[in-house]
Amino acid sequence: MKANNIKTVIFFLAPAVSAIFIFFFIPVIAAFIISFTDFDIYTLGDLSTLRFIGFDNYAKLLNDELFWTSLENTFYFVVVAGPLSIAVSLSAALLLNSKLTKFKSLFRLAYFLPVVTTLVAVAIVWRFIYHPNFGILNFFLGLVGINPIDWLGDPFWAMPSIIILAVWKNFGYNMIIFIAGLQNIPDELYEAADIEGASALQKFRHITLPMLAPTTIFVSIITMIGYFQLFAEPYVMTQGGPLNKTLSIVQYMYQEGFRWWNMGYSASIAFVLFVIIFIGTLIQFRIQKINK
């Protein structure tokens, strides 16, 4: 590449790269350094009180019962809601990609609307649906003889209720990605399978799923990353209760950092979460390589 071309490339890339460096890399590096300090509300008033404490914040996490509770809740959410969201997204995509389906654009819009709807508006509706006395869900359960359930107030049902809300709100995004993947599968493969007398289930198992593997891996990774960062749903719906049964690790990090101003401890939680997500991503890439 000629020198003039290199200068041109640098000229056009410099603003974007500079913004990424200033607003991403520098804050991440600063947060990593802060995680090894006792940065708190007193440090905001007087930086001379800041102390370097090494791995004390990370050691404290090992004995923090609330941290392990929030981590357990987050894993529960990811393990249950992740596959459920992918399954619902793929099912919707298959239905909307079918040649028999009419009004496809209307259904795509309807299924995608929850994704772009603000969570506060969604929460108002879903809190009414889950209301123990006047909720629509308990009304229908009562018709079949099931007693009312306090969906958001019962420690057993609170997290499943959050999972249902999250899957309903987010599946439309993955559905669009799956539809794009399905439309890239050559029709000739299905035509050849029809000639061979393959059933719909055989075509799905031997054509659709293998051809969708890259799309599925991508969707799995972004879903896992997003669900490990669970915050808005329990924050708006339950505030982490009851009995901390819906407290997520990001919500716990928020409480430590912005309610109790233990910024150093909060930063250490953030980097533990980063390591967990990074390991999860590597595992999924490894699974993809094994299946090739």
mmCIF file of C-alpha atoms in Angstrom:
data_model
loop_
_atom_site.group_PDB
_atom_site.id
_atom_site.type_symbol
_atom_site.label_atom_id
_atom_site.label_comp_id
_atom_site.label_asym_id
_atom_site.label_seq_id
_atom_site.Cartn_x
_atom_site.Cartn_y
_atom_site.Cartn_z
ATOM 1 C CA MET A 1 0.000 0.000 0.000
ATOM 2 C CA LYS A 2 1.342 3.412 -0.959
ATOM 3 C CA ALA A 3 2.232 5.980 1.703
ATOM 4 C CA ASN A 4 -0.559 8.318 0.577
ATOM 5 C CA ASN A 5 -3.100 5.506 0.836
ATOM 6 C CA ILE A 6 -1.900 4.655 4.336
ATOM 7 C CA LYS A 7 -2.284 8.286 5.409
ATOM 8 C CA THR A 8 -5.791 8.360 3.946
ATOM 9 C CA VAL A 9 -6.771 5.202 5.825
ATOM 10 C CA ILE A 10 -5.359 6.589 9.077
ATOM 11 C CA PHE A 11 -7.153 9.892 8.504
ATOM 12 C CA PHE A 12 -10.554 8.205 8.146
ATOM 13 C CA LEU A 13 -10.027 5.606 10.901
ATOM 14 C CA ALA A 14 -8.506 7.947 13.476
ATOM 15 C CA PRO A 15 -11.789 9.497 14.755
ATOM 16 C CA ALA A 16 -13.507 6.122 15.251
ATOM 17 C CA VAL A 17 -10.430 4.438 16.757
ATOM 18 C CA SER A 18 -9.819 7.413 19.046
ATOM 19 C CA ALA A 19 -13.422 7.325 20.277
ATOM 20 C CA ILE A 20 -13.197 3.579 20.960
ATOM 21 C CA PHE A 21 -9.904 4.051 22.810
ATOM 22 C CA ILE A 22 -11.157 6.991 24.900
ATOM 23 C CA PHE A 23 -14.632 5.719 25.729
ATOM 24 C CA PHE A 24 -13.972 1.949 25.901
ATOM 25 C CA PHE A 25 -10.374 0.883 26.489
ATOM 26 C CA ILE A 26 -9.424 3.626 28.933
ATOM 27 C CA PRO A 27 -12.535 3.081 31.146
ATOM 28 C CA VAL A 28 -12.009 -0.705 31.069
ATOM 29 C CA ILE A 29 -8.354 -0.349 32.065
ATOM 30 C CA ALA A 30 -9.303 2.164 34.778
ATOM 31 C CA ALA A 31 -11.997 -0.177 36.125
ATOM 32 C CA PHE A 32 -9.522 -3.069 36.175
ATOM 33 C CA ILE A 33 -7.086 -0.983 38.221
ATOM 34 C CA ILE A 34 -9.875 0.174 40.533
ATOM 35 C CA SER A 35 -10.786 -3.476 41.215
ATOM 36 C CA PHE A 36 -7.470 -3.781 43.093
ATOM 37 C CA THR A 37 -8.236 -0.788 45.328
ATOM 38 C CA ASP A 38 -10.692 0.161 48.081
ATOM 39 C CA PHE A 39 -12.220 2.920 45.940
ATOM 40 C CA ASP A 40 -15.386 4.122 47.718
ATOM 41 C CA ILE A 41 -17.452 7.249 48.363
ATOM 42 C CA TYR A 42 -14.717 8.733 50.557
ATOM 43 C CA THR A 43 -12.220 8.422 47.729
ATOM 44 C CA LEU A 44 -14.494 10.560 45.538
ATOM 45 C CA GLY A 45 -14.009 13.418 47.998
ATOM 46 C CA ASP A 46 -10.326 12.838 48.689
ATOM 47 C CA LEU A 47 -8.167 10.727 46.355
ATOM 48 C CA SER A 48 -5.465 10.543 49.038
ATOM 49 C CA THR A 49 -7.628 7.982 50.889
ATOM 50 C CA LEU A 50 -7.367 5.540 47.966
ATOM 51 C CA ARG A 51 -5.433 2.409 48.890
ATOM 52 C CA PHE A 52 -4.102 -0.425 46.760
ATOM 53 C CA ILE A 53 -5.301 -3.665 48.385
ATOM 54 C CA GLY A 54 -4.246 -6.223 45.770
ATOM 55 C CA PHE A 55 -6.555 -9.231 45.413
ATOM 56 C CA ASP A 56 -8.520 -8.518 48.615
ATOM 57 C CA ASN A 57 -11.702 -7.650 46.693
ATOM 58 C CA TYR A 58 -11.516 -10.909 44.753
ATOM 59 C CA ALA A 59 -10.772 -12.880 47.923
ATOM 60 C CA LYS A 60 -13.757 -11.230 49.597
ATOM 61 C CA LEU A 61 -16.008 -12.485 46.792
ATOM 62 C CA LEU A 62 -15.189 -16.082 47.706
ATOM 63 C CA ASN A 63 -16.777 -15.601 51.134
ATOM 64 C CA ASP A 64 -19.608 -13.328 50.036
ATOM 65 C CA GLU A 65 -22.843 -15.311 50.327
ATOM 66 C CA LEU A 66 -24.844 -12.692 48.424
ATOM 67 C CA PHE A 67 -22.384 -12.847 45.526
ATOM 68 C CA TRP A 68 -22.790 -16.621 45.246
ATOM 69 C CA THR A 69 -26.576 -16.262 45.477
ATOM 70 C CA SER A 70 -26.609 -13.723 42.647
ATOM 71 C CA LEU A 71 -24.256 -15.899 40.595
ATOM 72 C CA GLU A 72 -26.471 -18.952 41.127
ATOM 73 C CA ASN A 73 -29.557 -16.961 40.116
ATOM 74 C CA THR A 74 -27.814 -15.703 36.985
ATOM 75 C CA PHE A 75 -26.717 -19.194 35.937
ATOM 76 C CA TYR A 76 -30.250 -20.453 36.556
ATOM 77 C CA PHE A 77 -31.597 -17.718 34.310
ATOM 78 C CA VAL A 78 -29.026 -18.325 31.553
ATOM 79 C CA VAL A 79 -29.351 -22.134 31.571
ATOM 80 C CA VAL A 80 -33.166 -22.056 31.435
ATOM 81 C CA ALA A 81 -33.962 -18.865 29.521
ATOM 82 C CA GLY A 82 -31.134 -19.191 26.973
ATOM 83 C CA PRO A 83 -32.172 -22.509 25.350
ATOM 84 C CA LEU A 84 -35.856 -21.616 25.738
ATOM 85 C CA SER A 85 -35.358 -18.296 23.960
ATOM 86 C CA ILE A 86 -33.409 -19.953 21.128
ATOM 87 C CA ALA A 87 -36.045 -22.682 20.747
ATOM 88 C CA VAL A 88 -38.900 -20.148 20.612
ATOM 89 C CA SER A 89 -36.942 -17.955 18.179
ATOM 90 C CA LEU A 90 -36.179 -20.872 15.867
ATOM 91 C CA SER A 91 -39.772 -22.134 15.997
ATOM 92 C CA ALA A 92 -41.124 -18.700 15.103
ATOM 93 C CA ALA A 93 -38.562 -18.341 12.315
ATOM 94 C CA LEU A 94 -39.518 -21.721 10.839
ATOM 95 C CA LEU A 95 -43.196 -20.794 10.893
ATOM 96 C CA LEU A 96 -42.632 -17.395 9.290
ATOM 97 C CA ASN A 97 -40.255 -18.840 6.701
ATOM 98 C CA SER A 98 -42.800 -21.473 5.649
ATOM 99 C CA LYS A 99 -44.388 -21.021 2.218
ATOM 100 C CA LEU A 100 -47.766 -21.789 3.767
ATOM 101 C CA THR A 101 -47.678 -18.796 6.127
ATOM 102 C CA LYS A 102 -49.657 -15.728 5.095
ATOM 103 C CA PHE A 103 -49.144 -12.099 6.200
ATOM 104 C CA LYS A 104 -45.476 -12.761 7.028
ATOM 105 C CA SER A 105 -44.573 -9.080 7.313
ATOM 106 C CA LEU A 106 -47.380 -8.477 9.799
ATOM 107 C CA PHE A 107 -46.310 -11.384 12.010
ATOM 108 C CA ARG A 108 -42.645 -10.358 11.865
ATOM 109 C CA LEU A 109 -43.604 -6.881 13.013
ATOM 110 C CA ALA A 110 -45.820 -8.237 15.793
ATOM 111 C CA TYR A 111 -43.118 -10.619 17.072
ATOM 112 C CA PHE A 112 -40.396 -7.966 16.888
ATOM 113 C CA LEU A 113 -42.363 -5.190 18.611
ATOM 114 C CA PRO A 114 -41.564 -6.405 22.177
ATOM 115 C CA VAL A 115 -37.834 -6.063 21.408
ATOM 116 C CA VAL A 116 -38.137 -2.314 20.760
ATOM 117 C CA THR A 117 -40.752 -1.642 23.436
ATOM 118 C CA THR A 118 -39.414 0.033 26.585
ATOM 119 C CA LEU A 119 -39.142 -2.289 29.555
ATOM 120 C CA VAL A 120 -41.032 0.075 31.850
ATOM 121 C CA ALA A 121 -44.111 -0.126 29.616
ATOM 122 C CA VAL A 122 -43.707 -3.898 29.336
ATOM 123 C CA ALA A 123 -43.291 -4.215 33.115
ATOM 124 C CA ILE A 124 -46.567 -2.399 33.777
ATOM 125 C CA VAL A 125 -48.434 -4.860 31.563
ATOM 126 C CA TRP A 126 -46.699 -7.938 32.926
ATOM 127 C CA ARG A 127 -47.116 -6.888 36.554
ATOM 128 C CA PHE A 128 -50.845 -6.766 35.859
ATOM 129 C CA ILE A 129 -50.695 -10.199 34.176
ATOM 130 C CA TYR A 130 -48.848 -11.604 37.213
ATOM 131 C CA HIS A 131 -51.019 -9.850 39.834
ATOM 132 C CA PRO A 132 -51.977 -12.471 42.457
ATOM 133 C CA ASN A 133 -55.580 -11.259 42.825
ATOM 134 C CA PHE A 134 -56.531 -9.484 39.603
ATOM 135 C CA GLY A 135 -54.033 -10.850 37.099
ATOM 136 C CA ILE A 136 -55.177 -12.351 33.832
ATOM 137 C CA LEU A 137 -52.885 -15.381 34.311
ATOM 138 C CA ASN A 138 -54.435 -16.346 37.639
ATOM 139 C CA PHE A 139 -57.893 -15.735 36.169
ATOM 140 C CA PHE A 140 -57.322 -18.395 33.510
ATOM 141 C CA LEU A 141 -55.752 -20.747 36.046
ATOM 142 C CA GLY A 142 -58.840 -20.323 38.204
ATOM 143 C CA LEU A 143 -61.011 -21.490 35.314
ATOM 144 C CA VAL A 144 -59.308 -24.901 35.482
ATOM 145 C CA GLY A 145 -59.414 -25.079 39.274
ATOM 146 C CA ILE A 146 -55.863 -23.953 40.111
ATOM 147 C CA ASN A 147 -55.470 -21.647 43.111
ATOM 148 C CA PRO A 148 -53.979 -18.161 42.538
ATOM 149 C CA ILE A 149 -50.184 -17.954 42.553
ATOM 150 C CA ASP A 150 -48.188 -14.968 43.765
ATOM 151 C CA TRP A 151 -45.907 -15.046 40.722
ATOM 152 C CA LEU A 152 -43.550 -12.240 41.712
ATOM 153 C CA GLY A 153 -43.849 -12.671 45.489
ATOM 154 C CA ASP A 154 -43.240 -16.418 45.743
ATOM 155 C CA PRO A 155 -39.507 -17.318 45.924
ATOM 156 C CA PHE A 156 -40.125 -20.440 43.820
ATOM 157 C CA TRP A 157 -42.078 -18.759 41.010
ATOM 158 C CA ALA A 158 -40.337 -15.363 40.876
ATOM 159 C CA MET A 159 -37.433 -16.363 38.617
ATOM 160 C CA PRO A 160 -39.574 -18.478 36.222
ATOM 161 C CA SER A 161 -41.831 -15.427 35.901
ATOM 162 C CA ILE A 162 -38.838 -13.250 34.993
ATOM 163 C CA ILE A 163 -37.689 -15.903 32.512
ATOM 164 C CA ILE A 164 -41.070 -15.949 30.725
ATOM 165 C CA LEU A 165 -41.030 -12.147 30.496
ATOM 166 C CA ALA A 166 -37.456 -12.053 29.179
ATOM 167 C CA VAL A 167 -38.057 -14.756 26.565
ATOM 168 C CA TRP A 168 -41.232 -13.043 25.351
ATOM 169 C CA LYS A 169 -39.493 -9.677 25.105
ATOM 170 C CA ASN A 170 -36.275 -10.810 23.417
ATOM 171 C CA PHE A 171 -37.065 -13.772 21.156
ATOM 172 C CA GLY A 172 -38.028 -11.536 18.212
ATOM 173 C CA TYR A 173 -34.441 -10.345 17.755
ATOM 174 C CA ASN A 174 -33.059 -13.868 17.390
ATOM 175 C CA MET A 175 -36.037 -14.790 15.222
ATOM 176 C CA ILE A 176 -34.974 -12.220 12.606
ATOM 177 C CA ILE A 177 -31.446 -13.652 12.579
ATOM 178 C CA PHE A 178 -32.762 -17.203 12.181
ATOM 179 C CA ILE A 179 -35.014 -16.121 9.317
ATOM 180 C CA ALA A 180 -31.979 -14.663 7.541
ATOM 181 C CA GLY A 181 -30.136 -17.953 8.081
ATOM 182 C CA LEU A 182 -33.059 -20.023 6.789
ATOM 183 C CA GLN A 183 -33.338 -17.912 3.639
ATOM 184 C CA ASN A 184 -29.675 -18.636 2.851
ATOM 185 C CA ILE A 185 -30.266 -22.409 2.724
ATOM 186 C CA PRO A 186 -30.469 -23.475 -0.958
ATOM 187 C CA ASP A 187 -33.903 -24.741 -2.000
ATOM 188 C CA GLU A 188 -32.193 -27.427 -4.069
ATOM 189 C CA LEU A 189 -31.313 -29.328 -0.897
ATOM 190 C CA TYR A 190 -34.962 -29.611 0.123
ATOM 191 C CA GLU A 191 -36.002 -30.513 -3.426
ATOM 192 C CA ALA A 192 -33.442 -33.321 -3.509
ATOM 193 C CA ALA A 193 -34.663 -34.532 -0.114
ATOM 194 C CA ASP A 194 -38.258 -34.557 -1.414
ATOM 195 C CA ILE A 195 -37.188 -36.707 -4.352
ATOM 196 C CA GLU A 196 -35.571 -39.135 -1.916
ATOM 197 C CA GLY A 197 -38.798 -39.273 0.082
ATOM 198 C CA ALA A 198 -37.475 -37.588 3.213
ATOM 199 C CA SER A 199 -40.008 -36.581 5.844
ATOM 200 C CA ALA A 200 -40.304 -33.073 7.271
ATOM 201 C CA LEU A 201 -38.525 -34.184 10.445
ATOM 202 C CA GLN A 202 -35.667 -35.754 8.463
ATOM 203 C CA LYS A 203 -35.250 -32.591 6.390
ATOM 204 C CA PHE A 204 -35.161 -30.499 9.552
ATOM 205 C CA ARG A 205 -32.624 -32.806 11.203
ATOM 206 C CA HIS A 206 -30.290 -33.408 8.253
ATOM 207 C CA ILE A 207 -30.592 -30.152 6.291
ATOM 208 C CA THR A 208 -31.988 -27.275 8.335
ATOM 209 C CA LEU A 209 -30.079 -27.809 11.579
ATOM 210 C CA PRO A 210 -26.635 -28.459 9.991
ATOM 211 C CA MET A 211 -27.001 -25.509 7.603
ATOM 212 C CA LEU A 212 -28.103 -23.288 10.493
ATOM 213 C CA ALA A 213 -25.160 -24.292 12.696
ATOM 214 C CA PRO A 214 -23.148 -21.041 12.221
ATOM 215 C CA THR A 215 -26.274 -18.961 12.802
ATOM 216 C CA THR A 216 -27.182 -21.000 15.878
ATOM 217 C CA ILE A 217 -23.690 -20.571 17.359
ATOM 218 C CA PHE A 218 -23.857 -16.822 16.778
ATOM 219 C CA VAL A 219 -27.330 -16.582 18.329
ATOM 220 C CA SER A 220 -26.244 -18.767 21.269
ATOM 221 C CA ILE A 221 -23.245 -16.547 21.995
ATOM 222 C CA ILE A 222 -25.077 -13.223 21.849
ATOM 223 C CA THR A 223 -27.960 -14.675 23.869
ATOM 224 C CA MET A 224 -25.586 -16.011 26.523
ATOM 225 C CA ILE A 225 -23.718 -12.695 26.745
ATOM 226 C CA GLY A 226 -26.974 -10.743 26.968
ATOM 227 C CA TYR A 227 -28.570 -13.035 29.544
ATOM 228 C CA PHE A 228 -25.492 -13.085 31.775
ATOM 229 C CA GLN A 229 -25.978 -9.311 31.957
ATOM 230 C CA LEU A 230 -29.518 -9.722 33.299
ATOM 231 C CA PHE A 231 -30.458 -6.528 35.108
ATOM 232 C CA ALA A 232 -33.443 -4.552 33.855
ATOM 233 C CA GLU A 233 -36.117 -7.246 34.200
ATOM 234 C CA PRO A 234 -35.567 -8.133 37.881
ATOM 235 C CA TYR A 235 -34.714 -4.534 38.753
ATOM 236 C CA VAL A 236 -38.031 -3.256 37.423
ATOM 237 C CA MET A 237 -40.214 -6.243 38.341
ATOM 238 C CA THR A 238 -38.933 -7.504 41.706
ATOM 239 C CA GLN A 239 -35.948 -5.379 42.822
ATOM 240 C CA GLY A 240 -34.076 -8.663 43.251
ATOM 241 C CA GLY A 241 -36.616 -10.184 45.625
ATOM 242 C CA PRO A 242 -38.259 -12.051 47.119
ATOM 243 C CA LEU A 243 -35.479 -13.262 49.440
ATOM 244 C CA ASN A 244 -32.905 -12.350 46.743
ATOM 245 C CA LYS A 245 -34.248 -15.124 44.492
ATOM 246 C CA THR A 246 -34.121 -12.876 41.415
ATOM 247 C CA LEU A 247 -30.985 -10.932 42.333
ATOM 248 C CA SER A 248 -28.652 -11.116 39.316
ATOM 249 C CA ILE A 249 -24.903 -10.635 39.418
ATOM 250 C CA VAL A 250 -25.168 -7.370 37.450
ATOM 251 C CA GLN A 251 -27.823 -6.088 39.834
ATOM 252 C CA TYR A 252 -25.598 -6.997 42.775
ATOM 253 C CA MET A 253 -22.714 -5.195 41.079
ATOM 254 C CA TYR A 254 -24.963 -2.148 40.621
ATOM 255 C CA GLN A 255 -26.006 -2.196 44.270
ATOM 256 C CA GLU A 256 -22.443 -2.401 45.513
ATOM 257 C CA GLY A 257 -21.234 0.307 43.157
ATOM 258 C CA PHE A 258 -24.064 2.841 43.095
ATOM 259 C CA ARG A 259 -26.044 2.181 46.265
ATOM 260 C CA TRP A 260 -23.243 1.464 48.718
ATOM 261 C CA TRP A 261 -20.462 3.151 46.669
ATOM 262 C CA ASN A 262 -18.040 0.253 47.025
ATOM 263 C CA MET A 263 -16.647 0.957 43.565
ATOM 264 C CA GLY A 264 -13.533 -1.194 43.936
ATOM 265 C CA TYR A 265 -15.557 -4.210 45.057
ATOM 266 C CA SER A 266 -18.134 -3.579 42.322
ATOM 267 C CA ALA A 267 -15.376 -3.479 39.683
ATOM 268 C CA SER A 268 -14.050 -6.842 40.870
ATOM 269 C CA ILE A 269 -17.535 -8.345 40.389
ATOM 270 C CA ALA A 270 -17.598 -6.924 36.858
ATOM 271 C CA PHE A 271 -14.328 -8.620 35.907
ATOM 272 C CA VAL A 272 -15.396 -11.935 37.404
ATOM 273 C CA LEU A 273 -18.463 -11.698 35.173
ATOM 274 C CA PHE A 274 -16.228 -10.871 32.210
ATOM 275 C CA VAL A 275 -14.154 -14.010 32.832
ATOM 276 C CA ILE A 276 -17.313 -16.150 33.079
ATOM 277 C CA ILE A 277 -18.684 -14.789 29.781
ATOM 278 C CA PHE A 278 -15.300 -15.196 28.100
ATOM 279 C CA ILE A 279 -15.039 -18.830 29.195
ATOM 280 C CA GLY A 280 -18.624 -19.483 28.071
ATOM 281 C CA THR A 281 -17.868 -18.015 24.645
ATOM 282 C CA LEU A 282 -14.726 -20.150 24.267
ATOM 283 C CA ILE A 283 -16.704 -23.272 25.167
ATOM 284 C CA GLN A 284 -19.310 -22.537 22.502
ATOM 285 C CA PHE A 285 -16.625 -21.929 19.874
ATOM 286 C CA ARG A 286 -15.024 -25.215 20.902
ATOM 287 C CA ILE A 287 -18.335 -27.041 20.523
ATOM 288 C CA GLN A 288 -18.699 -25.535 17.054
ATOM 289 C CA LYS A 289 -15.281 -26.843 15.999
ATOM 290 C CA ILE A 290 -16.031 -30.322 17.353
ATOM 291 C CA ASN A 291 -19.308 -30.471 15.406
ATOM 292 C CA LYS A 292 -17.664 -29.529 12.115
#
